[in-house]
Amino acid sequence: MGDGALSVWEKSSTARVVPSARPRKLAKVPFVELADGRLQGVVSSGSDIGRVYVSSVEAGTYAFACSTNNNRPCGGARGWFCNHIRALISEAVLQYGVERVGRYLKVEVAGGASADAGSLTDAMTAVRPGQGNSSAAAQVFSRFLRHLAYLELAPSTAPLPEMQWFPTTGAVA
């Protein structure tokens, strides 16, 4: 797709969209991001369709947190990575690629090119990380809900009014 296929608005946008490393299914982990010094996201409950977990792993220390959307602690995150955090890591590797996730979380993985989500998880759990603070869960869940709201909009090529704060590249202050 060359420059001729882009509209003036798309050419002047400064927001960069990074394509997924590989396609992924959104049923188990509908939201994953590398932000605020953490890998964080929303993971669906395996037992209750109405419950989701907000999980995170801190870069460098690998301190982890997992709680429900109602701020109740995860029963599986008691001193080790629960299944929600493991699913989050796996989906982050699909979304961003193992190199980017490892670099962001500051994980040294032996094996280089053969590294995968399992080797990242093993390297992080080997240092026996502590349980982190789940205070950011509300912000992560709020961003997830904001992303869901965009799915309810009718398809359109017109700019969204709430996104107008993005400056154009040709704008003068």
XYZ file of N, CA, C and O in Angstrom:
692
model
N 0.855 -1.177 0.000
C 0.000 0.000 0.000
C 0.893 1.230 0.000
O 1.641 1.477 0.929
N 0.859 1.985 -1.069
C 1.709 3.160 -1.196
C 1.099 4.383 -0.558
O -0.005 4.358 -0.018
N 1.801 5.493 -0.662
C 1.335 6.757 -0.094
C 0.047 7.241 -0.734
O -0.744 7.928 -0.118
N -0.185 6.870 -2.006
C -1.368 7.320 -2.710
C -2.659 6.803 -2.105
O -3.715 7.374 -2.293
N -2.608 5.691 -1.378
C -3.808 5.098 -0.796
C -4.191 5.733 0.526
O -5.267 5.484 1.043
N -3.327 6.554 1.100
C -3.596 7.168 2.394
C -4.270 8.520 2.216
O -3.926 9.295 1.326
N -5.228 8.822 3.086
C -5.881 10.126 3.052
C -4.955 11.175 3.660
O -3.948 10.844 4.288
N -5.308 12.431 3.481
C -4.531 13.524 4.058
C -4.482 13.373 5.567
O -3.443 13.564 6.202
N -5.609 13.006 6.178
C -5.671 12.839 7.626
C -4.723 11.736 8.085
O -4.015 11.884 9.062
N -4.687 10.613 7.353
C -3.807 9.504 7.731
C -2.336 9.864 7.550
O -1.494 9.468 8.338
N -2.017 10.636 6.526
C -0.635 11.058 6.301
C -0.151 11.997 7.396
O 1.027 12.001 7.744
N -1.043 12.813 7.948
C -0.644 13.808 8.934
C -0.729 13.303 10.367
O -0.362 14.002 11.286
N -1.200 12.101 10.559
C -1.329 11.560 11.902
C 0.041 11.233 12.479
O 0.921 10.734 11.784
N 0.235 11.529 13.761
C 1.514 11.235 14.398
C 1.438 9.990 15.278
O 2.428 9.592 15.847
N 0.274 9.402 15.420
C 0.127 8.193 16.224
C 0.612 7.003 15.411
O 0.175 6.789 14.287
N 1.541 6.227 15.977
C 2.099 5.081 15.276
C 1.387 3.814 15.724
O 1.250 3.563 16.917
N 0.944 3.020 14.781
C 0.283 1.762 15.079
C 1.248 0.637 14.751
O 1.778 0.577 13.640
N 1.502 -0.221 15.720
C 2.409 -1.338 15.525
C 1.580 -2.576 15.212
O 0.723 -2.963 16.005
N 1.796 -3.182 14.051
C 1.016 -4.378 13.724
C 1.384 -5.547 14.632
O 2.489 -5.597 15.181
N 0.460 -6.476 14.794
C 0.706 -7.653 15.618
C 1.817 -8.493 15.006
O 1.943 -8.583 13.798
N 2.607 -9.130 15.870
C 3.634 -10.038 15.393
C 2.982 -11.236 14.720
O 3.429 -11.699 13.676
N 1.925 -11.742 15.327
C 1.128 -12.843 14.767
C -0.317 -12.628 15.169
O -0.587 -12.036 16.213
N -1.252 -13.131 14.385
C -2.661 -13.010 14.779
C -2.925 -13.763 16.085
O -2.293 -14.784 16.351
N -3.837 -13.244 16.884
C -4.173 -13.918 18.127
C -5.674 -13.869 18.342
O -6.357 -13.002 17.815
N -6.167 -14.813 19.122
C -7.583 -14.842 19.475
C -7.786 -13.980 20.713
O -6.981 -14.005 21.635
N -8.860 -13.243 20.730
C -9.097 -12.294 21.815
C -9.996 -12.831 22.917
O -10.284 -12.120 23.871
N -10.444 -14.061 22.828
C -11.381 -14.592 23.817
C -10.739 -14.731 25.193
O -11.345 -14.387 26.203
N -9.525 -15.234 25.279
C -8.881 -15.474 26.576
C -8.234 -14.206 27.135
O -8.352 -13.899 28.313
N -7.523 -13.468 26.286
C -6.865 -12.231 26.712
C -7.277 -11.125 25.743
O -6.619 -10.892 24.738
N -8.376 -10.434 26.049
C -8.872 -9.428 25.109
C -8.064 -8.138 25.067
O -8.177 -7.362 24.126
N -7.225 -7.886 26.060
C -6.486 -6.625 26.121
C -5.116 -6.875 26.707
O -4.989 -7.443 27.799
N -4.083 -6.479 25.986
C -2.704 -6.609 26.471
C -1.921 -5.390 26.004
O -2.114 -4.906 24.893
N -1.085 -4.853 26.890
C -0.279 -3.691 26.527
C 1.036 -3.681 27.298
O 1.143 -4.251 28.390
N 2.010 -3.051 26.693
C 3.286 -2.775 27.338
C 3.250 -1.289 27.663
O 3.432 -0.452 26.774
N 2.982 -0.962 28.918
C 2.819 0.436 29.296
C 3.126 0.621 30.774
O 3.010 -0.315 31.564
N 3.512 1.835 31.126
C 3.738 2.212 32.522
C 4.774 1.325 33.206
O 4.693 1.072 34.406
N 5.748 0.817 32.449
C 6.788 -0.024 33.036
C 6.318 -1.425 33.379
O 6.948 -2.118 34.173
N 5.197 -1.842 32.769
C 4.649 -3.165 33.056
C 4.102 -3.793 31.793
O 3.692 -3.102 30.867
N 4.053 -5.109 31.798
C 3.202 -5.850 30.878
C 1.901 -5.982 31.632
O 1.886 -6.470 32.769
N 0.809 -5.519 31.055
C -0.463 -5.519 31.774
C -1.598 -5.770 30.810
O -1.470 -5.533 29.617
N -2.683 -6.297 31.351
C -3.820 -6.562 30.502
C -4.982 -7.175 31.243
O -4.966 -7.320 32.462
N -5.991 -7.534 30.467
C -7.212 -8.123 30.991
C -7.296 -9.555 30.485
O -7.131 -9.808 29.295
N -7.550 -10.482 31.412
C -7.621 -11.912 31.095
C -8.989 -12.422 31.536
O -9.423 -12.166 32.657
N -9.648 -13.156 30.647
C -10.968 -13.719 30.970
C -10.832 -14.842 31.978
O -9.865 -15.599 31.971
N -11.832 -14.964 32.832
C -11.886 -16.064 33.790
C -12.210 -17.354 33.057
O -13.011 -17.356 32.119
N -11.611 -18.429 33.486
C -11.917 -19.719 32.886
C -13.207 -20.324 33.404
O -13.797 -21.198 32.779
N -13.685 -19.843 34.562
C -14.847 -20.469 35.182
C -16.111 -19.610 35.180
O -17.214 -20.129 35.266
N -15.963 -18.281 35.088
C -17.119 -17.390 35.169
C -17.073 -16.407 34.005
O -16.150 -15.595 33.912
N -18.059 -16.471 33.127
C -18.074 -15.619 31.938
C -18.172 -14.135 32.293
O -17.742 -13.278 31.529
N -18.702 -13.801 33.439
C -18.852 -12.416 33.855
C -17.664 -11.860 34.613
O -17.694 -10.714 35.037
N -16.614 -12.625 34.756
C -15.462 -12.175 35.544
C -14.226 -12.096 34.660
O -13.975 -12.953 33.834
N -13.471 -11.026 34.841
C -12.178 -10.893 34.198
C -11.147 -10.536 35.257
O -11.483 -10.067 36.347
N -9.908 -10.783 34.933
C -8.798 -10.472 35.825
C -7.912 -9.427 35.175
O -7.685 -9.450 33.968
N -7.423 -8.502 35.979
C -6.452 -7.521 35.525
C -5.111 -7.993 36.070
O -4.911 -8.057 37.282
N -4.216 -8.353 35.149
C -2.927 -8.933 35.528
C -1.796 -8.054 35.034
O -1.922 -7.382 34.012
N -0.676 -8.084 35.754
C 0.483 -7.300 35.330
C 1.776 -7.915 35.845
O 1.783 -8.620 36.854
N 2.859 -7.633 35.108
C 4.213 -8.019 35.493
C 5.074 -6.784 35.315
O 5.102 -6.186 34.235
N 5.786 -6.391 36.357
C 6.611 -5.193 36.327
C 7.941 -5.470 35.630
O 8.549 -6.522 35.828
N 8.380 -4.520 34.826
C 9.657 -4.654 34.124
C 10.813 -4.608 35.119
O 10.809 -3.826 36.054
N 11.779 -5.481 34.927
C 12.984 -5.495 35.753
C 12.870 -6.335 37.000
O 13.685 -7.222 37.233
N 11.862 -6.082 37.831
C 11.706 -6.836 39.081
C 10.806 -8.041 38.916
O 10.841 -8.954 39.738
N 9.948 -8.021 37.897
C 8.959 -9.063 37.603
C 7.918 -9.209 38.710
O 7.260 -10.233 38.816
N 7.790 -8.181 39.554
C 6.732 -8.193 40.567
C 5.406 -8.310 39.832
O 5.179 -7.650 38.819
N 4.537 -9.161 40.318
C 3.303 -9.464 39.606
C 2.094 -9.124 40.455
O 2.150 -9.097 41.686
N 0.998 -8.862 39.767
C -0.269 -8.581 40.437
C -1.388 -9.146 39.583
O -1.321 -9.120 38.355
N -2.398 -9.662 40.243
C -3.559 -10.192 39.538
C -4.766 -10.052 40.460
O -4.725 -10.495 41.614
N -5.803 -9.410 39.954
C -7.031 -9.252 40.730
C -8.207 -9.204 39.771
O -8.043 -8.964 38.577
N -9.405 -9.416 40.307
C -10.600 -9.390 39.465
C -10.959 -7.950 39.135
O -10.414 -7.007 39.704
N -11.925 -7.793 38.232
C -12.412 -6.465 37.904
C -13.106 -5.817 39.104
O -13.341 -4.621 39.097
N -13.409 -6.573 40.140
C -13.989 -6.040 41.379
C -12.949 -5.873 42.470
O -13.278 -5.799 43.651
N -11.670 -5.862 42.113
C -10.536 -5.676 43.023
C -10.407 -6.771 44.076
O -9.893 -6.537 45.161
N -10.851 -7.967 43.766
C -10.630 -9.099 44.654
C -9.360 -9.800 44.194
O -9.127 -9.969 43.003
N -8.513 -10.217 45.112
C -7.256 -10.856 44.714
C -7.483 -12.191 44.014
O -8.442 -12.904 44.307
N -6.595 -12.511 43.099
C -6.641 -13.788 42.391
C -6.210 -14.886 43.352
O -5.206 -14.750 44.045
N -6.949 -15.965 43.375
C -6.618 -17.080 44.263
C -5.384 -17.842 43.833
O -4.728 -18.494 44.643
N -5.000 -17.758 42.554
C -3.836 -18.491 42.057
C -2.530 -17.751 42.184
O -1.460 -18.346 42.090
N -2.574 -16.436 42.385
C -1.351 -15.627 42.473
C -0.889 -15.506 43.914
O -0.865 -14.433 44.488
N -0.526 -16.604 44.496
C -0.067 -16.625 45.890
C 1.401 -17.035 45.946
O 1.737 -18.164 46.236
N 2.275 -16.105 45.582
C 3.704 -16.367 45.643
C 4.303 -16.818 44.323
O 5.502 -17.020 44.230
N 3.486 -16.983 43.279
C 4.002 -17.392 41.971
C 3.046 -16.885 40.895
O 1.936 -16.451 41.197
N 3.499 -16.955 39.645
C 2.658 -16.510 38.535
C 1.447 -17.428 38.414
O 1.582 -18.640 38.305
N 0.262 -16.845 38.412
C -0.971 -17.624 38.223
C -1.172 -17.893 36.727
O -0.424 -17.394 35.883
N -2.188 -18.656 36.418
C -2.476 -18.972 35.018
C -2.874 -17.738 34.213
O -2.635 -17.674 33.011
N -3.456 -16.736 34.866
C -3.827 -15.505 34.170
C -2.583 -14.764 33.697
O -2.534 -14.265 32.570
N -1.579 -14.698 34.545
C -0.334 -14.009 34.187
C 0.396 -14.782 33.097
O 0.929 -14.196 32.155
N 0.399 -16.093 33.192
C 1.032 -16.906 32.142
C 0.329 -16.706 30.795
O 0.976 -16.592 29.760
N -1.003 -16.638 30.800
C -1.754 -16.391 29.571
C -1.450 -14.994 29.027
O -1.317 -14.807 27.808
N -1.313 -14.018 29.919
C -0.988 -12.649 29.519
C 0.368 -12.606 28.818
O 0.515 -11.968 27.772
N 1.355 -13.290 29.373
C 2.690 -13.326 28.768
C 2.630 -13.988 27.394
O 3.206 -13.486 26.423
N 1.917 -15.086 27.293
C 1.800 -15.791 26.013
C 1.159 -14.913 24.942
O 1.622 -14.864 23.795
N 0.095 -14.215 25.305
C -0.585 -13.353 24.334
C 0.238 -12.121 23.992
O 0.189 -11.631 22.866
N 1.012 -11.620 24.953
C 1.892 -10.483 24.669
C 2.955 -10.877 23.652
O 3.293 -10.091 22.758
N 3.456 -12.099 23.756
C 4.442 -12.583 22.793
C 3.810 -12.694 21.402
O 4.439 -12.349 20.404
N 2.560 -13.134 21.333
C 1.871 -13.174 20.042
C 1.648 -11.767 19.492
O 1.787 -11.523 18.297
N 1.271 -10.835 20.366
C 0.965 -9.471 19.945
C 2.217 -8.693 19.542
O 2.228 -8.039 18.511
N 3.260 -8.747 20.365
C 4.427 -7.889 20.165
C 5.688 -8.621 19.714
O 6.643 -7.985 19.306
N 5.726 -9.925 19.851
C 6.933 -10.687 19.536
C 7.774 -10.896 20.780
O 7.789 -10.059 21.694
N 8.460 -12.015 20.842
C 9.226 -12.383 22.033
C 10.379 -11.407 22.302
O 10.674 -11.095 23.458
N 11.018 -10.891 21.246
C 12.147 -9.974 21.438
C 11.698 -8.681 22.095
O 12.331 -8.192 23.027
N 10.587 -8.126 21.616
C 10.110 -6.855 22.157
C 9.630 -7.003 23.602
O 9.911 -6.158 24.452
N 8.888 -8.068 23.886
C 8.403 -8.290 25.256
C 9.584 -8.512 26.195
O 9.643 -7.930 27.285
N 10.543 -9.326 25.778
C 11.727 -9.573 26.607
C 12.526 -8.317 26.858
O 12.979 -8.059 27.973
N 12.692 -7.503 25.828
C 13.438 -6.251 25.972
C 12.703 -5.289 26.907
O 13.307 -4.662 27.770
N 11.375 -5.192 26.767
C 10.597 -4.283 27.602
C 10.637 -4.703 29.076
O 10.777 -3.875 29.963
N 10.495 -6.003 29.312
C 10.491 -6.500 30.689
C 11.889 -6.696 31.263
O 12.031 -7.037 32.428
N 12.919 -6.507 30.419
C 14.321 -6.664 30.828
C 14.604 -8.103 31.268
O 15.162 -8.345 32.335
N 14.200 -9.039 30.423
C 14.387 -10.457 30.701
C 15.561 -10.964 29.882
O 15.598 -10.789 28.666
N 16.529 -11.570 30.545
C 17.655 -12.209 29.868
C 17.286 -13.667 29.647
O 17.150 -14.428 30.602
N 17.105 -14.049 28.379
C 16.701 -15.407 28.058
C 17.838 -16.106 27.326
O 18.336 -15.595 26.328
N 18.236 -17.254 27.831
C 19.223 -18.066 27.131
C 18.526 -18.757 25.966
O 17.385 -19.173 26.076
N 19.206 -18.859 24.859
C 18.613 -19.534 23.707
C 18.378 -18.600 22.552
O 18.222 -19.046 21.427
N 18.341 -17.304 22.785
C 18.212 -16.303 21.735
C 17.061 -16.526 20.784
O 15.922 -16.247 21.092
N 17.365 -17.032 19.575
C 16.370 -17.170 18.519
C 15.282 -18.191 18.855
O 14.182 -18.109 18.351
N 15.581 -19.139 19.721
C 14.583 -20.155 20.056
C 13.731 -19.769 21.266
O 12.964 -20.577 21.770
N 13.858 -18.528 21.736
C 13.082 -18.070 22.888
C 11.600 -18.006 22.540
O 11.219 -17.712 21.409
N 10.773 -18.298 23.527
C 9.324 -18.223 23.368
C 8.716 -17.741 24.672
O 9.431 -17.376 25.602
N 7.392 -17.725 24.747
C 6.708 -17.256 25.955
C 7.085 -18.099 27.160
O 7.258 -17.570 28.264
N 7.229 -19.401 26.982
C 7.609 -20.278 28.089
C 8.987 -19.972 28.637
O 9.198 -19.961 29.854
N 9.935 -19.675 27.753
C 11.283 -19.357 28.229
C 11.322 -18.001 28.925
O 12.063 -17.809 29.892
N 10.497 -17.042 28.460
C 10.396 -15.753 29.166
C 9.826 -15.963 30.567
O 10.350 -15.429 31.551
N 8.759 -16.742 30.651
C 8.123 -17.009 31.942
C 9.090 -17.725 32.872
O 9.210 -17.366 34.047
N 9.807 -18.729 32.369
C 10.772 -19.465 33.186
C 11.876 -18.559 33.708
O 12.273 -18.643 34.869
N 12.378 -17.655 32.856
C 13.443 -16.739 33.276
C 12.964 -15.781 34.367
O 13.700 -15.480 35.309
N 11.715 -15.337 34.251
C 11.189 -14.416 35.263
C 10.894 -15.133 36.577
O 11.170 -14.594 37.649
N 10.338 -16.331 36.512
C 10.011 -17.042 37.753
C 11.257 -17.578 38.441
O 11.223 -17.828 39.644
N 12.350 -17.714 37.706
C 13.590 -18.215 38.303
C 14.150 -17.259 39.357
O 14.828 -17.691 40.279
N 13.851 -15.964 39.235
C 14.327 -14.993 40.228
C 13.370 -14.857 41.405
O 13.593 -14.034 42.289
N 12.316 -15.665 41.413
C 11.327 -15.686 42.487
C 10.796 -14.276 42.798
O 11.011 -13.755 43.893
N 10.091 -13.682 41.831
C 9.585 -12.317 42.039
C 8.525 -12.267 43.128
O 7.837 -13.255 43.395
N 8.419 -11.115 43.726
C 7.420 -10.917 44.773
C 6.111 -10.429 44.205
O 6.019 -10.026 43.046
N 5.112 -10.479 45.046
C 3.807 -9.981 44.645
C 3.850 -8.461 44.653
O 4.318 -7.844 45.597
N 3.375 -7.861 43.565
C 3.402 -6.414 43.423
C 2.111 -5.765 43.856
O 1.186 -6.408 44.350
N 2.052 -4.496 43.626
C 0.907 -3.674 43.996
C -0.127 -3.725 42.872
O 0.202 -3.551 41.707
N -1.364 -3.946 43.207
C -2.423 -4.015 42.192
C -3.175 -2.694 42.064
O -4.289 -2.656 41.549
N -2.563 -1.597 42.491
C -3.253 -0.304 42.455
C -3.498 0.197 41.037
O -4.393 1.007 40.814
N -2.746 -0.249 40.053
C -2.942 0.199 38.675
C -4.054 -0.555 37.967
O -4.394 -0.237 36.838
N -4.633 -1.545 38.616
C -5.660 -2.371 37.977
C -6.846 -1.536 37.492
O -7.377 -1.788 36.406
N -7.254 -0.552 38.243
C -8.398 0.277 37.852
C -8.103 1.040 36.563
O -8.962 1.127 35.677
N -6.899 1.574 36.430
C -6.526 2.306 35.218
C -6.474 1.377 34.010
O -6.928 1.729 32.925
N -5.917 0.190 34.189
C -5.828 -0.772 33.094
C -7.228 -1.191 32.661
O -7.533 -1.228 31.461
N -8.077 -1.483 33.612
C -9.441 -1.903 33.292
C -10.206 -0.769 32.611
O -10.978 -0.995 31.679
N -9.979 0.447 33.034
C -10.631 1.608 32.420
C -10.198 1.762 30.960
O -11.021 2.038 30.082
N -8.895 1.575 30.685
C -8.423 1.641 29.294
C -9.034 0.532 28.456
O -9.367 0.720 27.293
N -9.164 -0.642 29.044
C -9.795 -1.763 28.349
C -11.241 -1.409 27.980
O -11.676 -1.632 26.849
N -11.990 -0.841 28.917
C -13.372 -0.454 28.638
C -13.443 0.622 27.562
O -14.349 0.624 26.733
N -12.467 1.516 27.538
C -12.418 2.560 26.515
C -12.208 1.921 25.139
O -12.840 2.285 24.160
N -11.348 0.920 25.058
C -11.129 0.211 23.794
C -12.395 -0.517 23.352
O -12.701 -0.563 22.163
N -13.130 -1.081 24.302
C -14.389 -1.751 23.959
C -15.407 -0.764 23.385
O -16.171 -1.112 22.494
N -15.397 0.444 23.897
C -16.345 1.452 23.407
C -16.112 1.750 21.934
O -17.064 1.998 21.190
N -14.873 1.710 21.479
C -14.588 1.949 20.062
C -15.167 0.849 19.180
O -15.481 1.087 18.027
N -15.307 -0.357 19.704
C -15.882 -1.445 18.927
C -17.367 -1.241 18.654
O -17.906 -1.819 17.717
N -18.019 -0.438 19.474
C -19.441 -0.189 19.310
C -19.740 0.890 18.277
O -20.885 1.071 17.883
N -18.712 1.601 17.827
C -18.917 2.655 16.841
C -19.114 2.052 15.456
O -18.529 1.031 15.118
N -19.932 2.723 14.660
C -20.128 2.294 13.270
C -18.836 2.541 12.494
O -18.132 3.525 12.748
N -18.515 1.659 11.553
C -17.292 1.860 10.748
C -17.347 3.190 10.005
O -18.361 3.539 9.409
N -16.266 3.932 10.082
C -16.208 5.240 9.445
C -14.754 5.620 9.215
O -13.867 5.228 9.974
N -14.516 6.409 8.192
C -13.169 6.911 7.941
C -12.999 8.328 8.477
O -11.909 8.884 8.416
N -14.065 8.908 9.009
C -13.998 10.256 9.563
C -13.264 10.228 10.901
O -13.353 9.264 11.651
N -12.533 11.298 11.207
C -11.834 11.350 12.498
C -12.829 11.392 13.666
O -13.927 11.908 13.539
N -12.401 10.820 14.796
C -13.229 10.853 16.000
C -12.966 12.151 16.751
O -11.815 12.519 16.969
N -14.007 12.858 17.180
C -13.808 14.130 17.881
C -12.914 14.000 19.114
O -12.106 14.875 19.378
N -13.028 12.917 19.857
C -12.224 12.791 21.068
C -10.752 12.509 20.776
O -9.909 12.601 21.646
N -10.442 12.177 19.530
C -9.058 11.931 19.160
C -8.426 13.157 18.493
O -7.295 13.104 18.047
N -9.134 14.270 18.435
C -8.645 15.462 17.756
C -7.467 16.122 18.461
O -6.841 16.996 17.905
N -7.139 15.703 19.658
C -6.015 16.312 20.356
C -4.684 15.861 19.792
O -3.644 16.440 20.081
N -4.684 14.806 18.927
C -3.422 14.418 18.287
C -3.001 15.537 17.342
O -3.767 15.938 16.470
N -1.784 16.043 17.476
C -1.359 17.120 16.577
C -1.023 16.567 15.193
O -0.626 15.416 15.055
N -1.211 17.395 14.180
C -0.791 17.004 12.842
C 0.686 17.335 12.692
O 1.217 18.198 13.397
N 1.360 16.694 11.763
C 2.802 16.932 11.623
C 3.093 18.315 11.064
O 4.163 18.854 11.268
N 2.138 18.905 10.363
C 2.361 20.227 9.791
C 1.870 21.359 10.682
O 1.933 22.514 10.294
N 1.384 21.062 11.865
C 0.831 22.097 12.742
C 1.928 22.973 13.326
O 3.021 22.526 13.614
N 1.616 24.247 13.453
C 2.550 25.215 14.021
C 1.965 25.701 15.334
O 0.798 26.034 15.423
N 2.809 25.772 16.369
C 2.341 26.200 17.685
C 2.108 27.674 17.759
O 2.615 28.482 17.103
